[in-house]
Amino acid sequence: MKRIFYLFILFPLYVFSQNQSREELILREGWKFIKNDDQLFKNENFDDSQWEQISLPHDWAIKGPFDKKYDLQKVAIFQDGEKKATEKSGRTGALPYIGTGWYRNTIHIDENLDSKQYLLQFDGAMSEAQVFINGKKVGEHPYGYAYFYFDITSYLQEGDNTLAVRLHNEPKSSRWYPGAGIYRNVTLITKNESNFEQWGTTITTPFVDDRQAKVVVNSQVNGDVDQVTFEIVNHENEVIAKGTSNTKYGNQFESILEVKDPQLWSPESPYLYQTKITAYQKGKVTDEIEKTFGIRTISFTADKGFELNGKQRKFKGVCLHHDLGPIGIAINRAALKRQLVIMKEMGADAIRTAHNMPSIEQMELCDEIGLMVIAESFDEWKKPKVDNGYHRFFDDWAQKDIENLVRRLKNHPSIVMWSAGNEVPDQFGSVGVKRAKWLQDIFHKEDPTRPVTVGMDQVKAVMESGFGAILDIPGLNYRTHLYDEAFEKFPQGFVLGSETASTVSSRGVYKFPVEEFKKKKYDDFQSSSYDYEACPWSNIPEDDFILQDDKPWVLGEFVWTGFDYLGEPSPYNEEWPSRSSYFGICDLAGMPKDRFYLYKSRWNTAEETLHILPHWNWEGREGETTPVFVYTNYNSAELFINGKSQGVRTKDKDTRLDRYRLRWMDVKYQAGTVKVVAYDDAGNKVAEKEVHTAGKPHHFKLEADRKTINADGEDLSFVTVSVVDKEGNLCPNANIPLTFNVQGQGSFKAVCNGDATSLELFHLPKMKTFNGKLVVLVQSKQIEGKAILKVKGKGVKQKSIEIAVAKD
Ligand code: GAL
């Protein structure tokens, strides 16, 4: 079958910008893929008819199978304080990401090439990309998270052109699951010769008050552009400011526009404006672009800490890795949005894109939803953390990668800070200080409006060497015991918790006795959801809360992590099968663990939180001590077991473990009802909640995060399946094999139960529930109608849910 992209027969789905003067075509369909290596694959006449037909975005490794042999590493993890090398099996997710893969497609050009410029833009390709057109190498870009583009005009001919992309992943190249393949968009951009430079428009707002904002729009151009016009458009699609520039400074046109009564961007009110920018040559339009931006101010001072729009606040942030759980790294807007919405519901107002350049879609969503961002760049500079990490490319590529990062993302109002790196071993020694300065200077040159941080774990070393002192924002990863000293020694007058907590837990798993532990391991390779377990270098949430609440100079925190991610299964790095993390506030399927409610009780005080743990199905523990914790925004509550009061608990500012949680440590288990009654400060009953001992599994409860999805072949509904008893109580010990079937205008995409030790494959329509729950992903087709998901399991009444599939 011939695969052709008719450039000028436009599929609306794939075009994100189309006007008279330029076209931007996302190359989604028509790709062929093979996991194999042969330089002949680049040639036009190579017969790829037997290759797999795929569409982008694509992650070639996520379908597994899981196997400990993949990237089995015998290493000592220095960052974890290890001295002796041991076998680490699930460190990068135990999925087949290593090796070489080739992608091929055809670009059809049916117009005169002479007057056009063609760019091929990659939002990210994992990794070591080499790009060929008609057998000739166009260029390469090694870093898998970087954005890059090539001018391919001189490689093209009229008619069919063969595009071939070779990707290669080395073993031991990552500390987590990096994924594999062209996992973000590839766009073919066709412009006239006189045009706007790609990523060459900068929008800044150097003056903002209640009455007016000064918006400076600067556009770099190519060719013979002699005039540029600028327009600002508000939400109502009204043009609210206009400017024209006939003066070219070098290759730049600039205009200062006034926005009266500006609507400021903030997490609480993420107002966005559009600019329309048009280039002319002798009165004729030659190029036109639209950019989204926000009006807001940021400042970091010793006096007031962090201020957004002149108001002091502390970051309520989470770190997020790039994978999307069961669908791996292949970018999907619905999956990304769901993650961000869940974090927002918890009350988070910021994310840190650990430890690399984020997807464009994630930044657009943060702008829209209202989440501030630390956009990070690297996990490694020149000194290695893993044998084949970024240090191999640092000298040749670091500057280019940062430039591309900033040029591509600088107009996103959500980004309030850049991060030049995470726990880089270059923290040691004077060369590292120079390197930090060099990198920070590149950021400053590209973007004088935002500060730069580095997440530092070698706090003693960076206090000594000056590394921490030269940074705009000193970021501390863990090391809560060194905050005071860092504040004393660093000159900035503030400290950011760039990475905090790293508490470990498994959803629905509770261990006894309930005690605080570091690196606690159990035979089932799970961690306890009493939220008392952390790693040797890390801590439980309250240690950070105390610093946030008691030290005005702490700028806020970024919790490790919002969601579990593939790889890094601490504390079970050496145990198989264990292939994903335990750090998440939510599990790999995106289901909240108990900790979600602890953060929510603090961060989202506009909503009531009254959450009881553990579950109440402890057959065999009758009469044994089974502590009950309540995570709540109320100060005081009374607990009842089967109607019998267990006493009132009140948060106590002076006791570390009682300051943020209400705890009943001596409760004796007895099947029945756990009830909590919350009181306000005057002692009035304000809310109550119950948890019941569940009976036998009886039926399923199906809850879709979205009941209507877009008929675009991409959108997803996430359906949480819970096994419940006759009365609808969750059966918290139900681990039942289920099967799934989707009919109508949807298809089964993936399933995930959040169990870090499960080797069941995400893309097959069957999986066991883990502690009574799992999540099924239903994907829309491109036709309107209904998608019907049917869930079956032995001994439980089958159930269906209908999801509407409609054009947006
Ligand atoms: C940090 C590191 C993260 C992750 C985390 C686990 O030191 O920056 O990438 O490894 O530890 O606690």
CSV table of C-alpha atoms in Angstrom, one decimal, residues 226-489:
chain,number,residue,atom,x,y,z
A,226,ASP,CA,9.6,45.1,5.2
A,227,GLN,CA,6.6,45.5,7.6
A,228,VAL,CA,5.1,43.6,10.5
A,229,THR,CA,1.8,44.2,12.1
A,230,PHE,CA,0.8,43.0,15.6
A,231,GLU,CA,-2.6,42.5,17.1
A,232,ILE,CA,-3.7,41.4,20.6
A,233,VAL,CA,-7.0,39.5,20.8
A,234,ASN,CA,-8.9,38.8,24.0
A,235,HIS,CA,-11.1,35.8,25.0
A,236,GLU,CA,-14.0,37.4,23.3
A,237,ASN,CA,-12.1,37.5,20.1
A,238,GLU,CA,-11.9,41.3,20.1
A,239,VAL,CA,-8.8,43.0,18.9
A,240,ILE,CA,-7.8,45.1,21.9
A,241,ALA,CA,-4.4,46.5,20.8
A,242,LYS,CA,-2.6,47.0,17.5
A,243,GLY,CA,0.8,47.9,16.3
A,244,THR,CA,2.8,48.2,13.1
A,245,SER,CA,6.5,48.2,12.7
A,246,ASN,CA,8.3,49.3,9.5
A,247,THR,CA,11.7,49.4,11.1
A,248,LYS,CA,13.9,46.3,11.0
A,249,TYR,CA,16.7,46.1,13.6
A,250,GLY,CA,19.0,43.4,12.2
A,251,ASN,CA,16.4,40.7,11.6
A,252,GLN,CA,13.9,41.9,14.2
A,253,PHE,CA,10.7,43.9,14.2
A,254,GLU,CA,9.3,45.0,17.5
A,255,SER,CA,6.1,46.7,18.8
A,256,ILE,CA,5.0,47.9,22.1
A,257,LEU,CA,1.3,47.5,22.7
A,258,GLU,CA,-0.8,48.7,25.6
A,259,VAL,CA,-3.4,46.4,27.1
A,260,LYS,CA,-5.8,48.4,29.2
A,261,ASP,CA,-7.3,46.8,32.4
A,262,PRO,CA,-5.3,43.6,31.8
A,263,GLN,CA,-6.6,40.3,33.0
A,264,LEU,CA,-3.7,38.7,34.8
A,265,TRP,CA,-2.7,35.1,34.4
A,266,SER,CA,-2.6,33.0,37.6
A,267,PRO,CA,-3.4,29.5,38.7
A,268,GLU,CA,-6.7,30.8,40.1
A,269,SER,CA,-7.5,32.7,36.9
A,270,PRO,CA,-5.5,31.5,33.9
A,271,TYR,CA,-6.5,34.2,31.4
A,272,LEU,CA,-4.8,33.9,28.1
A,273,TYR,CA,-4.5,36.4,25.2
A,274,GLN,CA,-3.7,35.8,21.6
A,275,THR,CA,-1.4,37.7,19.3
A,276,LYS,CA,-1.7,37.7,15.6
A,277,ILE,CA,1.5,38.7,13.8
A,278,THR,CA,1.6,39.3,10.1
A,279,ALA,CA,4.7,39.9,7.9
A,280,TYR,CA,4.5,41.9,4.7
A,281,GLN,CA,6.7,42.4,1.7
A,282,LYS,CA,5.7,45.4,-0.5
A,283,GLY,CA,2.2,45.3,0.9
A,284,LYS,CA,1.7,41.6,0.3
A,285,VAL,CA,1.2,39.2,3.3
A,286,THR,CA,4.1,36.7,3.3
A,287,ASP,CA,3.6,35.0,6.7
A,288,GLU,CA,1.2,35.0,9.6
A,289,ILE,CA,1.5,33.5,13.0
A,290,GLU,CA,-0.6,33.3,16.2
A,291,LYS,CA,0.9,33.1,19.6
A,292,THR,CA,-0.8,32.6,23.0
A,293,PHE,CA,0.6,34.5,26.0
A,294,GLY,CA,-0.4,35.7,29.4
A,295,ILE,CA,0.1,38.9,31.4
A,296,ARG,CA,1.6,38.3,34.8
A,297,THR,CA,4.5,39.4,36.9
A,298,ILE,CA,6.9,37.2,38.9
A,299,SER,CA,9.4,38.3,41.5
A,300,PHE,CA,11.8,36.5,43.9
A,301,THR,CA,13.2,38.7,46.7
A,302,ALA,CA,14.8,38.1,50.1
A,303,ASP,CA,12.2,40.4,51.5
A,304,LYS,CA,9.0,38.8,50.2
A,305,GLY,CA,10.0,35.5,48.7
A,306,PHE,CA,8.0,34.6,45.6
A,307,GLU,CA,5.3,36.9,44.4
A,308,LEU,CA,3.0,36.3,41.5
A,309,ASN,CA,1.2,39.5,40.3
A,310,GLY,CA,2.5,41.2,43.4
A,311,LYS,CA,1.0,38.7,45.8
A,312,GLN,CA,3.2,36.5,48.0
A,313,ARG,CA,2.7,32.8,47.8
A,314,LYS,CA,4.5,29.5,48.3
A,315,PHE,CA,4.7,26.8,45.6
A,316,LYS,CA,2.3,23.9,46.2
A,317,GLY,CA,4.1,21.8,43.6
A,318,VAL,CA,4.6,18.3,42.4
A,319,CYS,CA,7.4,16.8,40.3
A,320,LEU,CA,6.1,14.8,37.3
A,321,HIS,CA,8.0,12.4,35.1
A,322,HIS,CA,7.2,12.3,31.4
A,323,ASP,CA,5.6,8.9,31.2
A,324,LEU,CA,1.8,8.5,31.1
A,325,GLY,CA,1.7,5.1,32.9
A,326,PRO,CA,0.0,2.4,30.8
A,327,ILE,CA,0.4,4.3,27.5
A,328,GLY,CA,4.1,4.9,28.1
A,329,ILE,CA,5.6,8.1,26.8
A,330,ALA,CA,3.6,8.6,23.6
A,331,ILE,CA,2.1,12.0,24.1
A,332,ASN,CA,-1.7,12.1,24.5
A,333,ARG,CA,-3.5,15.4,25.4
A,334,ALA,CA,-6.3,13.7,27.3
A,335,ALA,CA,-3.9,11.6,29.4
A,336,LEU,CA,-1.8,14.7,30.2
A,337,LYS,CA,-4.8,16.8,31.0
A,338,ARG,CA,-6.2,14.2,33.3
A,339,GLN,CA,-2.9,14.2,35.3
A,340,LEU,CA,-2.9,17.9,35.6
A,341,VAL,CA,-6.6,18.1,36.5
A,342,ILE,CA,-6.1,15.5,39.3
A,343,MET,CA,-3.2,17.5,40.7
A,344,LYS,CA,-5.2,20.7,40.5
A,345,GLU,CA,-8.1,19.1,42.4
A,346,MET,CA,-5.6,18.2,45.1
A,347,GLY,CA,-4.8,21.9,45.3
A,348,ALA,CA,-1.4,21.8,43.6
A,349,ASP,CA,-0.6,25.1,41.8
A,350,ALA,CA,2.7,24.1,40.2
A,351,ILE,CA,4.6,21.3,38.6
A,352,ARG,CA,8.3,20.6,38.0
A,353,THR,CA,9.0,18.7,34.8
A,354,ALA,CA,11.5,16.2,36.2
A,355,HIS,CA,14.1,15.9,34.9
A,356,ASN,CA,13.8,17.1,31.3
A,357,MET,CA,12.2,19.3,28.7
A,358,PRO,CA,8.4,18.9,28.9
A,359,SER,CA,6.0,18.2,26.0
A,360,ILE,CA,4.5,21.2,24.3
A,361,GLU,CA,1.1,19.9,25.0
A,362,GLN,CA,1.8,19.8,28.7
A,363,MET,CA,2.9,23.5,28.7
A,364,GLU,CA,-0.2,24.5,26.7
A,365,LEU,CA,-2.4,22.7,29.3
A,366,CYS,CA,-0.6,24.3,32.2
A,367,ASP,CA,-1.3,27.7,30.6
A,368,GLU,CA,-5.0,26.8,30.2
A,369,ILE,CA,-5.6,25.0,33.4
A,370,GLY,CA,-3.5,27.3,35.6
A,371,LEU,CA,-0.5,25.5,36.9
A,372,MET,CA,2.9,27.2,37.3
A,373,VAL,CA,5.9,25.3,35.9
A,374,ILE,CA,9.6,24.8,36.6
A,375,ALA,CA,10.7,23.7,33.2
A,376,GLU,CA,13.7,21.5,33.7
A,377,SER,CA,16.4,20.5,31.2
A,378,PHE,CA,18.9,17.8,32.4
A,379,ASP,CA,19.5,15.1,34.9
A,380,GLU,CA,23.2,15.0,33.9
A,381,TRP,CA,25.8,17.5,32.8
A,382,LYS,CA,29.3,16.5,32.1
A,383,LYS,CA,29.8,14.1,35.0
A,384,PRO,CA,27.9,10.8,34.6
A,385,LYS,CA,25.2,9.4,36.8
A,386,VAL,CA,24.6,6.4,34.4
A,387,ASP,CA,27.2,5.0,32.0
A,388,ASN,CA,25.4,6.2,28.8
A,389,GLY,CA,23.6,9.3,30.0
A,390,TYR,CA,23.6,12.8,28.7
A,391,HIS,CA,27.2,13.4,29.7
A,392,ARG,CA,28.1,11.9,26.3
A,393,PHE,CA,26.5,14.8,24.6
A,394,PHE,CA,27.0,17.6,27.1
A,395,ASP,CA,29.9,19.4,25.4
A,396,ASP,CA,28.5,19.4,22.0
A,397,TRP,CA,24.8,19.9,22.7
A,398,ALA,CA,24.0,21.5,26.1
A,399,GLN,CA,24.0,25.0,24.8
A,400,LYS,CA,21.9,24.1,21.7
A,401,ASP,CA,19.4,22.1,23.8
A,402,ILE,CA,18.9,25.0,26.3
A,403,GLU,CA,18.5,27.5,23.5
A,404,ASN,CA,15.9,25.3,21.9
A,405,LEU,CA,14.1,24.8,25.2
A,406,VAL,CA,13.9,28.5,25.9
A,407,ARG,CA,13.1,29.6,22.4
A,408,ARG,CA,10.3,27.1,22.0
A,409,LEU,CA,8.7,27.6,25.4
A,410,LYS,CA,9.4,31.2,26.5
A,411,ASN,CA,5.9,32.6,25.7
A,412,HIS,CA,4.2,30.2,28.1
A,413,PRO,CA,3.0,32.3,31.1
A,414,SER,CA,2.8,29.1,33.2
A,415,ILE,CA,6.6,28.8,33.2
A,416,VAL,CA,7.9,30.8,36.1
A,417,MET,CA,11.4,29.3,36.4
A,418,TRP,CA,13.9,27.3,34.4
A,419,SER,CA,15.9,24.5,35.9
A,420,ALA,CA,19.3,23.8,34.6
A,421,GLY,CA,19.6,20.4,36.2
A,422,ASN,CA,18.8,17.9,38.8
A,423,GLU,CA,21.3,16.5,41.3
A,424,VAL,CA,24.1,16.7,38.8
A,425,PRO,CA,27.3,15.1,40.1
A,426,ASP,CA,29.0,18.3,38.9
A,427,GLN,CA,27.9,19.8,42.2
A,428,PHE,CA,31.3,18.8,43.4
A,429,GLY,CA,34.4,20.9,42.6
A,430,SER,CA,35.1,24.3,41.2
A,431,VAL,CA,34.6,23.1,37.6
A,432,GLY,CA,31.0,22.4,38.4
A,433,VAL,CA,30.5,26.0,39.7
A,434,LYS,CA,31.8,27.4,36.4
A,435,ARG,CA,29.6,25.0,34.5
A,436,ALA,CA,26.6,26.0,36.5
A,437,LYS,CA,27.3,29.7,35.8
A,438,TRP,CA,27.9,29.0,32.1
A,439,LEU,CA,24.5,27.2,31.8
A,440,GLN,CA,22.7,29.8,33.9
A,441,ASP,CA,24.1,32.5,31.6
A,442,ILE,CA,22.7,30.8,28.5
A,443,PHE,CA,19.3,30.8,30.1
A,444,HIS,CA,19.7,34.5,31.0
A,445,LYS,CA,20.8,35.5,27.6
A,446,GLU,CA,17.8,33.6,26.0
A,447,ASP,CA,15.3,34.8,28.6
A,448,PRO,CA,16.2,37.7,31.0
A,449,THR,CA,12.7,37.5,32.5
A,450,ARG,CA,12.9,34.2,34.5
A,451,PRO,CA,15.2,32.9,37.2
A,452,VAL,CA,17.1,29.7,37.1
A,453,THR,CA,17.4,26.9,39.6
A,454,VAL,CA,19.1,23.6,40.0
A,455,GLY,CA,17.8,20.8,42.3
A,456,MET,CA,20.7,20.2,44.6
A,457,ASP,CA,21.2,17.1,46.8
A,458,GLN,CA,24.9,17.6,47.7
A,459,VAL,CA,24.0,20.5,50.0
A,460,LYS,CA,27.2,20.5,52.0
A,461,ALA,CA,29.3,20.5,48.9
A,462,VAL,CA,27.4,23.3,47.2
A,463,MET,CA,27.5,25.5,50.4
A,464,GLU,CA,31.3,25.0,50.4
A,465,SER,CA,32.0,25.5,46.7
A,466,GLY,CA,29.8,28.5,45.9
A,467,PHE,CA,27.7,26.4,43.5
A,468,GLY,CA,24.5,27.1,45.5
A,469,ALA,CA,25.4,30.8,45.9
A,470,ILE,CA,25.6,31.7,42.2
A,471,LEU,CA,22.2,30.3,41.3
A,472,ASP,CA,19.2,32.6,41.0
A,473,ILE,CA,17.2,30.2,43.1
A,474,PRO,CA,18.9,27.6,45.3
A,475,GLY,CA,16.8,24.5,45.1
A,476,LEU,CA,17.2,21.8,47.8
A,477,ASN,CA,16.3,18.2,47.1
A,478,TYR,CA,15.4,16.7,50.5
A,479,ARG,CA,18.0,17.4,53.2
A,480,THR,CA,15.4,19.0,55.5
A,481,HIS,CA,18.0,19.1,58.2
A,482,LEU,CA,20.2,21.4,56.2
A,483,TYR,CA,17.6,24.1,55.2
A,484,ASP,CA,18.6,26.5,58.1
A,485,GLU,CA,22.3,26.2,57.3
A,486,ALA,CA,21.6,26.7,53.6
A,487,PHE,CA,19.6,29.8,54.3
A,488,GLU,CA,22.4,31.2,56.4
A,489,LYS,CA,25.1,30.4,53.9
